[in-house]
Amino acid sequence: MQSASQGSLKPEVPVRAEASSTVAKPAKTAAMESLEDITYGSIAGVVGKYIEYPFDTVKVRLQSQPDHLPLRYKGPLDCFRQSIRSDGVLGLYRGISAPLVGAAIETSSLFFFERIGREAVYALGFSSRDTPLPLPALWFTGAFSGAFTSFLLTPIELVKCKIQVPETEAGVVKAPLKPIPVIRDIFRHQGLIGFWHGQLGTLIREAGGCAAWFGSKETASKLLRDWNERHAATPAEIERMREEALPLWQQAVAGATAGMSYNFLFFPADTVKSRMQTTPIGGGGGKNRSFGEETRALWRQAGIKGFYRGCGITVLRSAPSSAFIFMVFDGLKRFFPMQ
């Protein structure tokens, strides 16, 4: 996302120079903007997923420990040790094929719908296209983006969660599940609607989390840009800063801030969703729990601490992952614009 404000043309600039600038950089069509969002968002999502996936596997295993048995893992490090001892390092990447597709769909959808949210703000007259959107509007466009993306994401996360958490029978770990058999079993037991089991948790996490993701990134970017301008030596340097992207390390800081905000603020909703989505297919012969029922069961089992199992490791891994996602996406749009 480009957060730099555009400098106005100065009166002394010749008309011919302005015309040549216009020819060199024609305005993008809506189709080109959409194609950029989808293509570059997909690439950024795949890069981020490779960075974060082992930590995500540990997070899901910590979150989904059953409430009727003693805890299997003492914490993130113990979960890492047991997982590597049982399956090797590659076991932490179990089931990554579906999440890679999911990451491409999720990240491209987030950037695509965020832009649609911006267009809605302009169309409703809340802001002019000639000025940068205010920060509250950017938090809104993030929530708008996350709400729509959640409906694409829930089926992918359902399959991912069932693959990540190994099933056991009489204390023996079963063979790892594969995406196609999981999809087939979900459809056979629960029909098409079964793929949206846990949708409410995903909706809460994505709408609230993406408001924080985009909003925190833009807020941090604005603070850093203001800091740079306060330390600029001349007005010309300030003007140059407004037309250029932030330095790479500042882009990373803004992206990391976004990732940590996204994961921490609505982590309890993600915990409940993961527990719902890691129940045996068909509910173990019974009815699947609703979001409210799963929340009450977790509260009875572990209290407030239970909702934050794996939170630390999730927030930790989200910093580099989110930083790379924004740097890759913004860098591709800046250096390889589609005209």
Tab-separated table of N, CA and C in Angstrom, residues 270-333:
chain	number	residue	atom	x	y	z
A	270	ASP	N	-9.458	-16.598	17.580
A	270	ASP	CA	-8.717	-17.570	16.777
A	270	ASP	C	-8.547	-18.883	17.532
A	271	THR	N	-8.352	-18.807	18.846
A	271	THR	CA	-8.218	-20.027	19.648
A	271	THR	C	-9.489	-20.850	19.593
A	272	VAL	N	-10.629	-20.198	19.788
A	272	VAL	CA	-11.909	-20.908	19.744
A	272	VAL	C	-12.126	-21.514	18.361
A	273	LYS	N	-11.806	-20.749	17.316
A	273	LYS	CA	-11.953	-21.251	15.947
A	273	LYS	C	-11.091	-22.491	15.707
A	274	SER	N	-9.848	-22.467	16.179
A	274	SER	CA	-8.950	-23.605	15.981
A	274	SER	C	-9.473	-24.848	16.690
A	275	ARG	N	-10.015	-24.683	17.890
A	275	ARG	CA	-10.592	-25.833	18.610
A	275	ARG	C	-11.792	-26.397	17.858
A	276	MET	N	-12.618	-25.521	17.323
A	276	MET	CA	-13.772	-25.985	16.550
A	276	MET	C	-13.324	-26.764	15.322
A	277	GLN	N	-12.270	-26.273	14.668
A	277	GLN	CA	-11.867	-26.852	13.391
A	277	GLN	C	-10.956	-28.065	13.528
A	278	THR	N	-10.519	-28.395	14.749
A	278	THR	CA	-9.666	-29.569	14.937
A	278	THR	C	-10.402	-30.719	15.607
A	279	THR	N	-11.705	-30.586	15.795
A	279	THR	CA	-12.477	-31.724	16.282
A	279	THR	C	-12.500	-32.798	15.199
A	280	PRO	N	-12.598	-34.070	15.580
A	280	PRO	CA	-12.644	-35.128	14.556
A	280	PRO	C	-13.767	-34.873	13.557
A	281	ILE	N	-13.530	-35.225	12.318
A	281	ILE	CA	-14.531	-35.015	11.272
A	281	ILE	C	-15.795	-35.777	11.630
A	282	GLY	N	-16.902	-35.066	11.599
A	282	GLY	CA	-18.156	-35.656	12.035
A	282	GLY	C	-18.401	-35.450	13.517
A	283	GLY	N	-17.464	-34.726	14.200
A	283	GLY	CA	-17.656	-34.438	15.614
A	283	GLY	C	-17.456	-35.640	16.509
A	284	GLY	N	-16.735	-36.657	16.008
A	284	GLY	CA	-16.512	-37.836	16.828
A	284	GLY	C	-17.791	-38.591	17.107
A	285	GLY	N	-18.751	-38.519	16.165
A	285	GLY	CA	-20.021	-39.200	16.341
A	285	GLY	C	-21.087	-38.303	16.929
A	286	GLY	N	-20.722	-37.121	17.397
A	286	GLY	CA	-21.686	-36.196	17.966
A	286	GLY	C	-21.779	-34.931	17.132
A	287	LYS	N	-22.561	-33.966	17.669
A	287	LYS	CA	-22.741	-32.700	16.955
A	287	LYS	C	-21.565	-31.772	17.221
A	288	ASN	N	-21.114	-31.083	16.171
A	288	ASN	CA	-20.052	-30.112	16.350
A	288	ASN	C	-20.497	-28.995	17.281
A	289	ARG	N	-19.579	-28.521	18.118
A	289	ARG	CA	-19.904	-27.417	19.014
A	289	ARG	C	-20.000	-26.106	18.241
A	290	SER	N	-20.874	-25.237	18.728
A	290	SER	CA	-20.956	-23.892	18.169
A	290	SER	C	-19.840	-23.034	18.765
A	291	PHE	N	-19.710	-21.805	18.256
A	291	PHE	CA	-18.693	-20.893	18.768
A	291	PHE	C	-18.920	-20.622	20.254
A	292	GLY	N	-20.172	-20.394	20.647
A	292	GLY	CA	-20.473	-20.135	22.051
A	292	GLY	C	-20.204	-21.335	22.931
A	293	GLU	N	-20.581	-22.527	22.462
A	293	GLU	CA	-20.360	-23.748	23.253
A	293	GLU	C	-18.871	-24.017	23.434
A	294	GLU	N	-18.096	-23.819	22.384
A	294	GLU	CA	-16.650	-24.045	22.480
A	294	GLU	C	-16.014	-23.020	23.416
A	295	THR	N	-16.498	-21.790	23.375
A	295	THR	CA	-15.975	-20.748	24.270
A	295	THR	C	-16.233	-21.110	25.730
A	296	ARG	N	-17.448	-21.553	26.039
A	296	ARG	CA	-17.778	-21.930	27.423
A	296	ARG	C	-16.968	-23.134	27.892
A	297	ALA	N	-16.772	-24.111	26.999
A	297	ALA	CA	-15.990	-25.298	27.366
A	297	ALA	C	-14.545	-24.924	27.669
A	298	LEU	N	-13.960	-24.049	26.879
A	298	LEU	CA	-12.580	-23.638	27.113
A	298	LEU	C	-12.472	-22.826	28.399
A	299	TRP	N	-13.447	-21.985	28.664
A	299	TRP	CA	-13.427	-21.195	29.898
A	299	TRP	C	-13.478	-22.107	31.127
A	300	ARG	N	-14.330	-23.133	31.069
A	300	ARG	CA	-14.421	-24.075	32.198
A	300	ARG	C	-13.127	-24.850	32.380
A	301	GLN	N	-12.469	-25.163	31.287
A	301	GLN	CA	-11.244	-25.967	31.354
A	301	GLN	C	-10.053	-25.172	31.863
A	302	ALA	N	-9.845	-23.965	31.342
A	302	ALA	CA	-8.576	-23.266	31.601
A	302	ALA	C	-8.726	-21.803	31.971
A	303	GLY	N	-9.936	-21.261	31.954
A	303	GLY	CA	-10.090	-19.849	32.255
A	303	GLY	C	-9.504	-18.975	31.163
A	304	ILE	N	-9.207	-17.743	31.514
A	304	ILE	CA	-8.731	-16.783	30.519
A	304	ILE	C	-7.411	-17.209	29.902
A	305	LYS	N	-6.553	-17.906	30.660
A	305	LYS	CA	-5.253	-18.331	30.114
A	305	LYS	C	-5.423	-19.253	28.922
A	306	GLY	N	-6.478	-20.054	28.934
A	306	GLY	CA	-6.686	-20.990	27.840
A	306	GLY	C	-6.891	-20.315	26.495
A	307	PHE	N	-7.425	-19.096	26.517
A	307	PHE	CA	-7.690	-18.389	25.265
A	307	PHE	C	-6.413	-17.824	24.644
A	308	TYR	N	-5.328	-17.807	25.414
A	308	TYR	CA	-4.076	-17.225	24.923
A	308	TYR	C	-2.961	-18.259	24.778
A	309	ARG	N	-3.303	-19.540	24.724
A	309	ARG	CA	-2.288	-20.556	24.459
A	309	ARG	C	-1.672	-20.317	23.078
A	310	GLY	N	-0.357	-20.236	23.053
A	310	GLY	CA	0.328	-20.027	21.780
A	310	GLY	C	0.354	-18.590	21.320
A	311	CYS	N	-0.142	-17.658	22.152
A	311	CYS	CA	-0.201	-16.255	21.723
A	311	CYS	C	1.196	-15.669	21.547
A	312	GLY	N	2.081	-15.959	22.493
A	312	GLY	CA	3.425	-15.383	22.437
A	312	GLY	C	4.154	-15.758	21.164
A	313	ILE	N	4.137	-17.040	20.827
A	313	ILE	CA	4.855	-17.499	19.642
A	313	ILE	C	4.189	-16.977	18.369
A	314	THR	N	2.867	-16.800	18.421
A	314	THR	CA	2.157	-16.284	17.253
A	314	THR	C	2.518	-14.832	16.989
A	315	VAL	N	2.531	-14.022	18.043
A	315	VAL	CA	2.894	-12.614	17.895
A	315	VAL	C	4.347	-12.493	17.444
A	316	LEU	N	5.210	-13.375	17.994
A	316	LEU	CA	6.633	-13.347	17.632
A	316	LEU	C	6.841	-13.648	16.152
A	317	ARG	N	6.194	-14.685	15.640
A	317	ARG	CA	6.413	-15.048	14.234
A	317	ARG	C	5.727	-14.080	13.288
A	318	SER	N	4.700	-13.362	13.784
A	318	SER	CA	3.973	-12.464	12.891
A	318	SER	C	4.788	-11.231	12.519
A	319	ALA	N	5.768	-10.864	13.367
A	319	ALA	CA	6.548	-9.659	13.081
A	319	ALA	C	7.349	-9.792	11.783
A	320	PRO	N	8.224	-10.791	11.641
A	320	PRO	CA	8.959	-10.894	10.364
A	320	PRO	C	8.061	-11.246	9.190
A	321	SER	N	7.045	-12.091	9.426
A	321	SER	CA	6.165	-12.488	8.333
A	321	SER	C	5.420	-11.295	7.756
A	322	SER	N	4.812	-10.504	8.623
A	322	SER	CA	4.048	-9.352	8.150
A	322	SER	C	4.970	-8.293	7.540
A	323	ALA	N	6.151	-8.119	8.125
A	323	ALA	CA	7.101	-7.161	7.559
A	323	ALA	C	7.445	-7.536	6.122
A	324	PHE	N	7.720	-8.821	5.880
A	324	PHE	CA	8.056	-9.260	4.525
A	324	PHE	C	6.866	-9.131	3.584
A	325	ILE	N	5.660	-9.421	4.075
A	325	ILE	CA	4.478	-9.321	3.216
A	325	ILE	C	4.320	-7.899	2.688
A	326	PHE	N	4.388	-6.911	3.576
A	326	PHE	CA	4.216	-5.524	3.137
A	326	PHE	C	5.387	-5.057	2.278
A	327	MET	N	6.612	-5.448	2.654
A	327	MET	CA	7.763	-5.018	1.854
A	327	MET	C	7.718	-5.612	0.457
A	328	VAL	N	7.363	-6.888	0.350
A	328	VAL	CA	7.278	-7.528	-0.969
A	328	VAL	C	6.158	-6.900	-1.793
A	329	PHE	N	4.988	-6.738	-1.179
A	329	PHE	CA	3.844	-6.182	-1.916
A	329	PHE	C	4.112	-4.744	-2.357
A	330	ASP	N	4.523	-3.902	-1.414
A	330	ASP	CA	4.797	-2.501	-1.763
A	330	ASP	C	5.951	-2.383	-2.758
A	331	GLY	N	6.985	-3.223	-2.582
A	331	GLY	CA	8.126	-3.175	-3.489
A	331	GLY	C	7.753	-3.579	-4.902
A	332	LEU	N	6.963	-4.637	-5.046
A	332	LEU	CA	6.538	-5.077	-6.377
A	332	LEU	C	5.681	-4.010	-7.059
A	333	LYS	N	4.773	-3.404	-6.299
A	333	LYS	CA	3.920	-2.367	-6.895
A	333	LYS	C	4.734	-1.137	-7.290
